[in-house]
């Protein structure tokens, strides 16, 4: 170890790995993974989300899953919750749509209106 | 370098969970996650002790912070399928509090909610075998700041102003000790970590070394800089193989990162550490005996002064602190002494880790601010006493400490208030006793321990504790004599005043404090030959309550020595009408066509316990379905 700067650099890298266990103030992406969601392709959607986040190196985004919310025909359903903002729910989110939602909503704060099925 | 994971599954791998089978759970998790194709998304991490040892094996799933307990390998497929794939917590494996409502999040569980973690800040949160996880949580930043921005005097001043006192038992101000060692003439100087945690029921130091070894390494390097030392030793007992293994890995990683070794942070400061494994003698927790053991001599204490600060390891100035004391240092440096001094009470700053054991619902490791009352620790953190039984006393400080009875439940847990009650903080073992504990027997147990562990060098300890033990044994066997209590008190005072080291000087404490608060129990044993708690076997008698006894014979079958016998009561003989039925109980069924159920019962003779044969094992009482056997 040569300097505090070097330590800081290692710390930043390592925090990306442990952050998940600490901050509650992250953007949250919630994927509906009930039986209906999985049948409608939620696994692929989730995989696409993971891939997109990794590509963009978005370390402060938390991905969780939830069960069936009752709107099975709209599955795969994905919620985006940004800190301090109401929840936005998207329906029929394919992998491709998920990538666009991340690009537009998660990164640039522009909600993709046409796929939104509920807010708040 | 790092790939992206959406979930972290923390598997507690503290020694408690290892013995309850966490390794098998972890393997099952890895296999199942791989099978479900989730291994790129879900990371499985081994951590140190989470603290809730009676709930093991414990796993925590992040980002939600879901706490699963008593997880078996068979439960793993369900957790992976339901939680990690579908996002539904597996309810049956969640913790349930007194209301028996399942609690999903770790932070909402009473046991964790009341705690304030400074020493255990990383235990159960990071992987102790990965230095980068420690660095991610501000690790080694304190060392970096100390080396690049502070003088040794400033470091010592910060430790002094924080008000930190030694967590090993005596509570000596840590900053003052650092100051003495820094000033002492002689070179080289040494930094030693006392990890010879020997109190029965205490395991906080082990948990820190297992769960967060780098915090001790970092603090020892800081201490080295402050006192002018380049070499440290960690003295760990051989009974802690996991702690030794994780500490070795941590030292190796710290060397690889240049956080131990030469020219740390390019400041020209060198520091390195070695582990010394002790053979597990209790006396080696005493600092002068510990030093002798590191030097390769027999672990025996010598009189102080000279203190180790002046003449320690190989006659050189040596700083000795306990594991928990060191673990407090990095946060104090980073957050400032005022922050630390703002926690706790006037004379006891910061937090204290307690190992909860005995008759308590949540056994395990807890860290609370100094000054938290015993009642809060037992009832709010510890979840109270099982079976709704009555709290009788708590033993603090292990075999060197004393007991705190129910009337002092609201005592704040800090160094000075405990000493006033005749107990002591000690290293933090907290053994809770309910009304089924005999205080004389408890004192005998601890004295037996110190007597076994006495090194034999000085007479008061070697002979004195033996005589005290003989008297206590005699009392518990119903052979106590009038004047024994006074004799015990007299011996205790002499030993306390004349023994060579801390072991002997504190050995009589459990006896003195039990006499102080439970003198009537001693007197009941001696005068009435009675053990009020029903523990001392020689004074206990088992009896059958005839009104409740259904004469089912279960106790008779269970008794290993055939002490339960039929009573041939003369007046009952005419009850058996049929002449044949009196002799052959087995044929009662054929005759039973005419007899009512009640009459059939009376055909069996009343039972009684033959006290001469009885071993007092209590198996009859456990077997009886009708609570018809009492212990008097």
XYZ file of C-alpha atoms in Angstrom:
752
model
C 0.000 0.000 0.000
C 1.579 3.228 -1.150
C -0.978 5.918 -0.368
C -4.453 6.777 0.827
C -5.415 7.320 -2.813
C -4.514 3.757 -3.644
C -6.574 2.550 -0.692
C -9.470 4.707 -1.846
C -9.300 3.146 -5.305
C -9.424 -0.405 -3.906
C -12.238 0.703 -1.621
C -14.332 2.044 -4.517
C -13.894 -1.185 -6.438
C -14.728 -3.308 -3.454
C -17.736 -1.234 -2.460
C -19.401 -2.133 -5.708
C -19.359 -5.678 -4.394
C -20.674 -4.966 -0.923
C -22.986 -2.046 -1.617
C -25.950 -4.349 -1.998
C -25.759 -5.109 1.721
C -25.796 -1.481 2.825
C -27.618 1.272 1.011
C -31.343 1.429 1.027
C -31.343 4.609 -1.091
C -30.628 2.932 -4.383
C -32.773 2.773 -7.482
C -34.703 -0.456 -7.288
C -35.804 -2.621 -10.196
C -38.415 -5.158 -9.159
C -39.244 -7.990 -11.540
C -42.464 -9.971 -11.195
C -41.318 -13.559 -10.872
C -44.512 -15.376 -10.018
C -45.339 -18.495 -11.996
C -47.220 -16.259 -14.427
C -44.273 -13.918 -14.783
C -41.833 -16.738 -15.398
C -44.211 -18.306 -17.925
C -44.417 -14.963 -19.727
C -40.632 -14.755 -19.933
C -39.575 -12.943 -16.779
C -36.388 -15.019 -16.550
C -35.236 -13.631 -19.872
C -36.271 -10.135 -18.809
C -34.297 -10.456 -15.574
C -31.281 -11.786 -17.445
C -31.465 -8.877 -19.863
C -31.681 -6.408 -16.967
C -28.633 -7.936 -15.295
C -26.733 -7.873 -18.537
C -27.652 -4.281 -19.287
C -26.723 -3.098 -15.788
C -23.379 -4.849 -16.050
C -22.697 -3.365 -19.492
C -23.459 0.111 -18.245
C -21.679 -0.599 -14.947
C -24.650 0.703 -12.945
C -23.446 -0.450 -9.550
C -25.951 1.447 -7.450
C -29.043 -0.242 -8.845
C -30.653 -2.999 -6.817
C -32.557 -5.762 -8.574
C -35.116 -7.755 -6.647
C -38.038 -9.927 -7.551
C -41.586 -10.139 -6.388
C -44.445 -12.579 -6.740
C -47.663 -12.332 -8.725
C -49.451 -9.017 -8.228
C -52.628 -10.275 -9.850
C -52.188 -8.695 -13.247
C -51.001 -11.880 -14.866
C -51.874 -10.844 -18.413
C -49.483 -7.915 -18.151
C -46.494 -10.049 -17.159
C -43.572 -9.773 -17.200
C -44.147 -6.770 -14.972
C -41.239 -4.578 -13.881
C -41.320 -1.802 -11.262
C -38.776 1.001 -11.242
C -38.429 2.776 -7.902
C -36.083 5.741 -7.827
C -35.243 7.270 -4.444
C -37.813 9.861 -3.437
C -40.004 9.206 -6.439
C -43.204 7.201 -6.844
C -43.024 3.672 -8.161
C -43.534 3.238 -11.902
C -44.893 -0.094 -13.105
C -44.281 -1.329 -16.632
C -46.170 -4.191 -18.279
C -45.198 -6.803 -20.869
C -41.556 -6.042 -20.445
C -39.535 -8.148 -22.823
C -35.780 -8.226 -22.611
C -35.534 -5.592 -25.311
C -38.052 -3.297 -23.577
C -36.167 -3.775 -20.309
C -32.957 -2.520 -21.933
C -34.754 0.536 -23.243
C -36.363 1.215 -19.853
C -32.946 1.137 -18.224
C -31.496 3.470 -20.832
C -34.352 5.902 -20.665
C -35.833 5.743 -17.164
C -33.063 4.456 -14.917
C -30.222 6.371 -16.530
C -31.870 9.460 -17.971
C -34.915 9.783 -15.745
C -37.338 9.741 -18.667
C -40.310 7.469 -17.994
C -41.258 5.375 -21.040
C -44.930 6.379 -21.061
C -46.334 3.929 -23.573
C -45.463 0.817 -21.487
C -46.472 2.171 -18.095
C -49.444 0.398 -16.558
C -49.498 2.071 -13.148
C -47.709 4.660 -11.035
C -47.542 5.423 -7.343
C -13.057 -6.905 -12.446
C -16.236 -7.483 -10.509
C -19.258 -8.912 -12.205
C -22.669 -7.715 -11.169
C -24.806 -9.619 -8.725
C -28.396 -8.839 -7.887
C -28.465 -10.782 -4.636
C -25.964 -11.643 -1.929
C -26.584 -14.656 0.250
C -24.594 -14.387 3.467
C -23.984 -17.680 5.179
C -22.897 -17.271 8.779
C -19.733 -19.284 9.307
C -19.015 -18.382 12.906
C -17.984 -21.396 14.958
C -21.532 -21.683 16.337
C -23.049 -22.044 12.905
C -20.220 -24.284 11.724
C -21.085 -26.746 14.452
C -24.767 -26.594 13.586
C -23.949 -27.526 10.010
C -23.630 -24.323 7.957
C -21.010 -25.863 5.657
C -23.494 -28.374 4.283
C -26.028 -25.581 3.810
C -23.488 -23.488 1.946
C -22.571 -26.377 -0.336
C -26.225 -27.093 -1.032
C -26.752 -23.409 -1.811
C -23.903 -23.296 -4.285
C -25.114 -26.477 -5.993
C -28.722 -25.381 -6.168
C -27.950 -21.856 -7.368
C -25.752 -23.305 -10.097
C -28.418 -25.783 -11.071
C -31.025 -23.052 -11.416
C -28.599 -21.086 -13.558
C -28.458 -18.251 -11.058
C -24.734 -18.384 -10.346
C -24.077 -15.291 -12.428
C -26.712 -13.332 -10.523
C -26.500 -14.518 -6.966
C -23.342 -14.365 -4.899
C -22.814 -16.600 -1.903
C -20.587 -15.216 0.819
C -19.290 -16.759 4.002
C -19.284 -14.353 6.948
C -18.320 -14.299 10.582
C -20.724 -14.630 13.461
C -24.049 -12.852 13.027
C -24.624 -13.160 16.763
C -27.777 -15.220 16.991
C -25.986 -18.471 17.662
C -28.976 -20.457 18.935
C -30.719 -19.883 15.604
C -27.961 -21.417 13.468
C -27.302 -22.161 10.722
C -28.261 -18.631 9.811
C -28.363 -17.091 6.351
C -29.190 -13.505 5.374
C -30.327 -12.592 1.865
C -29.577 -9.099 0.545
C -30.673 -6.595 -0.794
C -33.803 -7.325 1.231
C -31.977 -8.273 4.418
C -34.129 -11.357 4.909
C -33.052 -13.405 7.905
C -33.457 -17.185 7.716
C -32.711 -19.377 10.689
C -32.154 -23.063 11.420
C -31.680 -23.733 7.725
C -31.160 -27.380 6.786
C -29.633 -28.452 3.476
C -33.110 -29.822 2.564
C -34.522 -26.294 2.838
C -32.118 -24.901 0.284
C -34.018 -25.810 -2.928
C -37.076 -24.036 -1.555
C -35.114 -20.900 -0.672
C -33.497 -20.790 -4.083
C -36.715 -21.483 -5.990
C -39.020 -19.288 -3.922
C -36.828 -16.451 -2.744
C -33.944 -16.143 -5.152
C -35.954 -16.956 -8.239
C -39.460 -15.790 -7.455
C -38.797 -13.215 -4.780
C -41.051 -14.750 -2.127
C -39.574 -15.146 1.349
C -39.874 -18.675 2.713
C -42.055 -17.928 5.688
C -41.535 -21.078 7.670
C -37.804 -20.360 7.985
C -38.185 -16.794 9.191
C -37.546 -15.766 12.763
C -40.637 -15.589 14.933
C -40.761 -13.306 17.922
C -42.893 -13.746 21.026
C -46.067 -12.843 19.115
C -45.124 -15.748 16.791
C -45.506 -13.445 13.801
C -42.746 -14.123 11.304
C -40.262 -11.261 10.980
C -38.774 -10.859 7.521
C -35.990 -8.337 7.980
C -33.007 -8.750 10.207
C -33.243 -5.145 11.366
C -36.785 -5.638 12.646
C -35.900 -8.484 14.989
C -35.757 -7.339 18.616
C -32.461 -9.122 19.167
C -30.763 -6.983 16.502
C -32.845 -3.820 16.826
C -31.580 -2.941 20.286
C -27.936 -3.395 19.452
C -25.349 -0.835 18.495
C -22.475 -2.390 16.635
C -19.037 -0.828 16.736
C -16.787 -3.744 17.613
C -18.969 -6.168 15.647
C -19.568 -3.660 12.843
C -18.342 -6.068 10.197
C -19.139 -9.404 11.811
C -21.777 -11.158 9.784
C -21.631 -8.484 7.087
C -18.337 -9.088 5.316
C -16.413 -12.093 4.172
C -13.563 -12.293 6.693
C -11.362 -14.075 4.167
C -11.507 -11.201 1.667
C -9.516 -8.100 2.593
C -11.266 -5.981 -0.044
C -14.583 -6.369 1.753
C -12.973 -4.951 4.884
C -11.483 -2.117 2.855
C -14.922 -1.431 1.347
C -16.179 -0.727 4.850
C -13.503 1.915 5.575
C -10.922 -0.705 6.498
C -7.294 0.438 6.815
C -8.329 4.029 6.278
C -7.673 4.734 9.955
C -4.173 3.271 9.608
C -3.589 5.349 6.482
C -4.693 8.550 8.202
C -2.661 7.839 11.309
C 0.511 7.176 9.330
C 0.180 10.061 6.898
C -1.461 12.765 8.990
C -0.753 12.235 12.687
C 2.129 12.072 15.103
C 2.279 9.160 17.569
C 1.460 11.612 20.369
C -1.680 12.710 18.576
C -2.809 9.100 18.201
C -2.332 8.428 21.897
C -4.147 11.640 22.714
C -7.132 10.567 20.593
C -7.308 7.205 22.331
C -7.064 8.929 25.715
C -9.785 11.417 24.902
C -12.108 8.719 23.609
C -12.282 7.318 27.143
C -11.795 3.749 25.883
C -11.069 1.302 28.689
C -9.632 -2.192 28.394
C -12.246 -4.739 27.442
C -10.341 -7.696 28.845
C -11.784 -7.294 32.307
C -10.037 -4.774 34.505
C -11.084 -1.701 32.543
C -7.764 0.148 32.619
C -7.806 3.298 30.421
C -6.350 2.216 27.085
C -4.843 5.580 26.129
C -2.961 5.774 29.426
C -1.503 2.309 28.826
C -0.405 3.363 25.326
C 1.172 6.487 26.812
C 3.149 4.463 29.405
C 4.464 2.088 26.779
C 5.360 4.907 24.402
C 7.323 6.655 27.138
C 9.047 3.534 28.446
C 12.757 3.318 27.753
C 13.999 0.325 25.818
C 14.034 -1.024 22.330
C 12.595 -2.837 20.483
C 9.046 -2.512 21.766
C 6.268 -4.992 21.155
C 2.520 -4.914 20.587
C 0.608 -7.935 21.845
C -3.009 -8.902 21.377
C -4.496 -11.010 24.139
C -6.879 -13.428 22.449
C -6.630 -16.044 25.159
C -10.295 -15.901 25.969
C -10.770 -18.455 28.678
C -13.906 -17.592 30.642
C -16.484 -20.345 30.368
C -19.301 -19.081 28.182
C -17.422 -16.125 26.678
C -16.772 -16.011 22.958
C -16.710 -12.379 21.823
C -12.995 -12.283 21.040
C -13.260 -15.471 19.049
C -16.123 -14.003 17.045
C -14.199 -10.841 16.238
C -11.163 -12.823 15.081
C -13.382 -15.141 13.042
C -15.624 -12.470 11.612
C -13.417 -9.404 11.274
C -9.740 -10.257 11.767
C -8.503 -7.209 9.856
C -9.915 -4.813 12.453
C -7.475 -6.286 14.986
C -4.563 -6.253 12.541
C -5.226 -2.628 11.626
C -5.528 -1.557 15.263
C -2.305 -3.328 16.219
C -0.455 -1.536 13.423
C -1.878 1.754 14.682
C -0.763 0.865 18.204
C 2.670 -0.038 16.840
C 2.992 3.392 15.275
C 1.775 5.106 18.446
C 4.210 3.403 20.820
C 7.106 2.956 18.398
C 6.987 -0.767 17.745
C 7.512 -2.749 14.558
C 6.515 -6.184 15.709
C 3.246 -7.549 17.058
C 2.087 -10.890 18.378
C -1.426 -12.228 18.585
C -1.711 -14.808 21.340
C -4.638 -17.098 20.490
C -5.671 -20.264 22.212
C -5.394 -23.521 20.293
C -9.051 -24.208 20.995
C -9.909 -21.560 18.402
C -8.779 -23.236 15.167
C -11.168 -21.274 12.973
C -10.045 -17.955 14.449
C -6.411 -18.927 13.885
C -7.131 -19.950 10.303
C -8.985 -16.742 9.418
C -6.424 -14.568 11.179
C -3.616 -16.299 9.260
C -5.405 -15.657 5.970
C -5.972 -12.042 6.962
C -2.317 -11.482 7.895
C -1.249 -13.004 4.581
C -3.614 -10.748 2.626
C -2.555 -7.664 4.585
C 1.060 -8.435 3.666
C 0.121 -8.864 -0.005
C -1.559 -5.463 0.033
C 1.415 -3.903 1.766
C -0.622 -3.095 4.865
C 1.793 -5.131 6.934
C 5.485 -5.254 6.201
C 7.921 -2.561 5.132
C 7.244 1.084 4.359
C 3.474 1.042 4.881
C 1.709 3.899 3.026
C 5.174 5.045 1.852
C 5.811 6.538 5.284
C 8.815 4.444 6.208
C 6.832 2.734 8.954
C 7.377 -1.038 9.197
C 5.102 -3.364 11.087
C 4.511 -7.080 11.029
C 2.496 -9.613 12.993
C 2.901 -13.172 14.099
C 0.458 -15.562 15.691
C 1.379 -17.438 18.838
C -0.876 -20.337 19.698
C -1.459 -20.998 23.377
C -2.274 -24.412 24.761
C -5.386 -23.190 26.497
C -4.372 -22.596 30.086
C -6.721 -20.110 31.717
C -3.865 -18.417 33.561
C -2.250 -17.453 30.241
C -4.934 -14.810 29.856
C -3.068 -13.034 32.673
C -0.635 -10.718 30.917
C 2.581 -11.702 32.648
C 1.822 -15.406 32.185
C 0.907 -14.709 28.571
C 4.266 -13.056 28.006
C 6.053 -16.037 29.546
C 4.129 -18.334 27.222
C 5.037 -16.307 24.112
C 8.668 -16.444 25.173
C 8.398 -20.216 25.216
C 8.477 -20.577 28.964
C 5.886 -22.165 31.190
C 2.786 -19.964 31.421
C 3.124 -18.611 34.953
C 2.570 -15.076 36.186
C 5.090 -12.940 38.028
C 4.392 -10.098 40.433
C 3.753 -6.598 39.077
C 5.593 -4.218 38.999
C 7.467 -4.373 36.727
C 4.527 -3.881 34.430
C 4.691 -5.131 30.845
C 4.696 -1.513 29.670
C 8.227 -1.277 31.062
C 9.466 -4.850 31.117
C 7.356 -7.144 29.014
C 8.213 -9.510 26.234
C 11.933 -10.414 26.470
C 12.254 -7.685 29.069
C 11.273 -4.998 26.560
C 8.396 -2.467 26.770
C 5.252 -4.237 25.624
C 1.714 -3.079 25.006
C -0.933 -5.718 25.707
C -4.565 -5.150 24.822
C -7.476 -7.436 24.381
C -9.111 -8.241 21.007
C -12.245 -6.234 21.663
C -10.221 -3.209 22.814
C -8.272 -3.223 19.552
C -11.423 -3.613 17.456
C -12.634 -0.273 18.849
C -9.552 1.642 17.669
C -10.168 2.113 13.896
C -13.683 3.584 14.351
C -12.355 5.898 17.076
C -9.654 7.226 14.731
C -12.101 7.664 11.839
C -15.022 9.153 13.757
C -13.071 11.048 16.360
C -12.756 10.647 20.129
C -15.757 12.896 20.812
C -18.015 10.580 18.839
C -16.897 7.594 20.900
C -17.048 9.488 24.177
C -20.632 10.426 23.329
C -21.684 6.788 23.575
C -22.107 5.068 26.906
C -21.902 6.547 30.386
C -19.723 9.076 32.147
C -16.942 6.690 33.087
C -17.573 3.829 30.659
C -17.511 4.927 27.052
C -18.567 3.129 23.935
C -20.229 -0.241 23.707
C -19.686 -3.644 25.234
C -20.071 -7.020 23.631
C -21.728 -9.642 25.801
C -21.932 -13.360 25.225
C -25.407 -14.303 26.398
C -25.629 -17.806 27.748
C -27.579 -19.866 30.224
C -31.324 -19.637 30.782
C -32.134 -17.108 28.106
C -34.162 -17.314 24.910
C -31.743 -15.646 22.495
C -28.338 -16.994 23.348
C -25.594 -15.447 21.301
C -23.470 -12.392 20.900
C -24.810 -8.894 21.478
C -23.266 -5.441 21.489
C -24.997 -2.648 23.380
C -23.975 0.823 24.558
C -22.358 0.896 27.995
C -24.964 1.730 30.601
C -27.696 -0.395 29.062
C -29.455 -2.014 31.990
C -29.261 -5.702 32.723
C -33.042 -5.853 32.376
C -32.880 -4.447 28.840
C -30.188 -6.922 27.851
C -32.025 -9.916 29.246
C -35.601 -9.084 28.339
C -35.365 -6.902 25.236
C -32.254 -8.167 23.481
C -32.166 -11.616 25.002
C -35.891 -12.224 24.669
C -36.376 -13.164 28.324
C -36.145 -16.449 30.146
C -37.465 -19.676 28.606
C -40.665 -21.154 29.928
C -41.605 -17.842 31.556
C -39.497 -18.758 34.559
C -38.358 -16.234 37.124
C -34.996 -14.484 36.752
C -32.800 -15.283 39.699
C -29.357 -13.863 38.966
C -26.841 -13.228 36.219
C -23.160 -14.044 36.497
C -20.938 -11.463 34.845
C -17.227 -11.724 34.376
C -17.181 -15.513 34.453
C -15.151 -17.212 37.184
C -13.570 -13.900 38.187
C -16.830 -12.046 38.454
C -19.882 -12.113 40.608
C -23.601 -12.444 40.385
C -26.240 -9.774 40.052
C -29.522 -10.736 41.741
C -33.035 -9.858 40.618
C -33.294 -6.788 42.870
C -30.503 -5.157 40.851
C -31.941 -5.931 37.415
C -31.956 -2.236 36.590
C -28.252 -1.760 37.165
C -26.568 -0.039 34.224
C -23.934 -2.321 32.750
C -20.710 -0.338 33.146
C -17.401 -0.950 34.909
C -17.976 0.947 38.120
C -21.600 0.129 38.892
C -20.834 -3.568 38.544
C -17.862 -3.372 40.874
C -20.100 -1.663 43.424
C -22.409 -4.680 43.326
C -19.492 -7.038 43.887
C -19.546 -8.254 40.304
C -17.369 -7.096 37.424
C -17.602 -6.463 33.723
C -14.917 -9.020 33.012
C -14.541 -9.953 29.420
C -18.289 -9.912 28.880
C -19.617 -13.362 29.577
C -23.172 -13.058 30.838
C -24.693 -16.223 32.207
C -28.364 -15.960 33.060
C -29.816 -18.143 35.791
C -33.433 -18.864 36.618
C -35.000 -20.112 39.839
C -33.842 -23.650 39.113
C -30.237 -22.671 39.738
C -28.627 -23.310 43.112
C -26.276 -20.453 43.922
C -24.055 -22.571 46.170
C -23.644 -25.106 43.397
C -22.933 -22.313 40.913
C -20.206 -20.872 43.142
C -18.785 -24.368 43.524
C -18.728 -24.801 39.743
C -16.721 -21.637 39.153
C -14.362 -22.312 42.012
C -13.799 -25.799 40.666
C -12.809 -24.147 37.390
C -10.332 -21.670 38.900
C -8.982 -24.361 41.199
C -8.301 -26.584 38.176
C -6.707 -23.690 36.321
C -4.588 -22.388 39.186
C -0.965 -22.571 38.066
C 0.165 -23.462 41.553
C 2.892 -20.879 41.878
C 1.528 -19.041 44.910
C 0.145 -20.663 48.034
C -3.037 -18.615 48.559
C -4.342 -19.596 45.167
C -3.064 -23.173 45.085
C -4.065 -24.168 48.610
C -6.678 -21.540 49.432
C -8.976 -22.249 46.523
C -8.671 -25.961 47.243
C -9.813 -25.506 50.824
C -12.651 -23.237 49.710
C -13.706 -25.809 47.143
C -13.691 -28.566 49.759
C -15.938 -26.500 52.020
C -18.343 -25.712 49.203
C -18.461 -29.338 48.127
C -19.179 -30.363 51.705
C -22.030 -27.852 51.915
C -23.628 -29.080 48.701
C -23.393 -32.655 49.969
C -25.341 -31.802 53.079
C -22.307 -32.025 55.358
C -21.937 -28.303 55.917
C -21.139 -27.112 59.396
C -22.091 -24.054 61.359
C -19.448 -21.398 60.726
C -18.600 -22.576 57.214
C -19.934 -19.402 55.620
C -17.794 -17.238 57.862
C -14.773 -19.432 57.164
C -15.366 -19.068 53.441
C -15.543 -15.304 53.759
C -12.345 -15.229 55.767
C -10.454 -17.408 53.280
C -11.815 -15.382 50.369
C -10.531 -12.145 51.806
C -7.101 -13.606 52.460
C -6.801 -15.045 48.953
C -7.964 -11.811 47.352
C -5.343 -9.847 49.250
C -2.410 -12.183 48.902
C -2.640 -14.096 45.623
C 0.025 -13.326 43.069
C -2.025 -12.602 39.989
C -5.484 -11.730 38.764
C -6.582 -15.332 38.619
C -6.148 -15.903 42.342
C -7.181 -12.421 43.383
C -10.534 -12.767 41.664
C -11.163 -16.495 42.173
C -13.150 -15.999 45.411
C -15.474 -13.445 43.793
C -18.270 -15.853 42.817
C -18.316 -17.185 46.394
C -18.321 -13.755 48.003
C -21.050 -12.395 45.784
C -23.312 -15.406 46.195
C -22.868 -15.181 49.973
C -23.649 -11.476 49.778
C -26.937 -11.944 47.952
C -27.969 -15.505 48.724
C -26.736 -16.137 52.247
C -30.063 -17.753 53.078
C -29.387 -20.461 50.486
C -26.068 -21.290 52.124
C -27.821 -21.434 55.476
C -30.606 -23.673 54.160
C -27.953 -26.115 52.920
C -26.032 -26.059 56.171
C -28.782 -25.905 58.801
C -31.788 -27.503 57.166
C -29.840 -29.812 54.834
C -32.058 -28.536 52.079
C -31.307 -27.172 48.605
C -34.007 -24.549 47.896
C -33.505 -24.745 44.127
C -33.563 -28.541 44.163
C -30.208 -28.930 42.451
C -27.758 -30.402 44.958
C -28.306 -34.106 44.466
C -27.413 -35.191 47.944
C -30.059 -32.887 49.402
C -32.805 -33.625 46.951
C -35.553 -36.168 47.468
C -38.025 -37.355 44.872
C -41.497 -38.289 46.097
C -44.708 -39.530 44.565
C -47.851 -37.492 45.154
C -50.346 -40.275 45.760
C -53.381 -38.126 44.860
C -52.063 -37.481 41.383
C -50.521 -40.880 40.713
C -52.483 -43.080 38.306
C -50.222 -46.016 38.987
C -49.469 -46.405 35.329
C -46.052 -47.807 36.095
C -44.161 -45.671 33.581
C -41.762 -44.372 36.215
C -41.167 -47.908 37.417
C -40.081 -48.942 33.922
C -37.887 -45.872 33.540
C -36.077 -46.089 36.870
C -32.603 -47.480 36.179
C -32.160 -48.940 39.661
C -35.657 -50.195 40.399
C -36.121 -47.745 43.239
C -39.833 -47.335 42.595
C -41.613 -50.066 44.435
C -45.167 -51.115 45.088
C -46.380 -50.345 48.557
C -48.199 -53.123 50.277
C -50.598 -51.142 52.381
C -52.529 -53.456 54.743
C -55.823 -51.561 54.573
C -55.928 -51.752 50.802
C -55.741 -55.490 50.525
C -59.448 -56.212 50.902
C -60.148 -53.972 47.863
C -58.923 -56.691 45.573
C -62.009 -58.846 45.551
C -60.982 -61.758 43.395
C -58.402 -63.792 45.225
C -56.634 -64.582 41.953
C -56.339 -60.927 40.941
C -54.167 -59.923 43.882
C -51.340 -62.152 42.864
C -51.461 -61.993 39.088
C -51.864 -58.454 37.883
C -51.459 -59.546 34.305
C -54.705 -61.487 34.244
C -56.702 -58.494 35.409
C -57.869 -58.008 31.841
C -59.892 -61.189 31.791
C -61.485 -60.292 35.052
C -61.966 -56.778 33.744
C -65.207 -57.754 31.976
C -66.949 -57.285 35.253
C -64.737 -54.603 36.758
C -65.063 -50.904 35.978
C -62.042 -48.936 34.750
C -61.679 -47.365 38.165
C -61.606 -50.680 39.881
C -59.008 -51.918 37.430
C -56.792 -49.033 38.441
C -57.090 -49.782 42.111
C -55.884 -53.272 41.383
C -52.423 -51.830 40.882
C -50.812 -51.079 44.149
C -49.662 -47.586 45.163
C -46.061 -46.786 44.333
C -43.360 -45.197 46.418
C -39.719 -44.337 45.910
C -37.221 -46.258 47.949
C -34.920 -43.427 49.007
C -32.049 -45.772 49.764
C -31.943 -47.073 46.219
C -32.777 -43.766 44.506
C -29.919 -42.222 42.485
C -31.767 -38.899 42.166
C -31.367 -38.874 38.449
C -34.839 -37.388 37.992
C -35.818 -39.647 35.103
C -39.057 -40.651 36.867
C -40.092 -37.018 37.107
C -39.461 -36.474 33.416
C -41.319 -39.632 32.432
C -44.426 -39.039 34.546
C -47.317 -37.786 32.451
C -49.373 -36.606 35.411
C -46.862 -34.456 37.293
C -47.240 -36.882 40.159
C -43.574 -36.802 41.156
C -42.063 -33.871 43.016
C -38.569 -32.917 43.978
C -38.270 -31.656 47.529
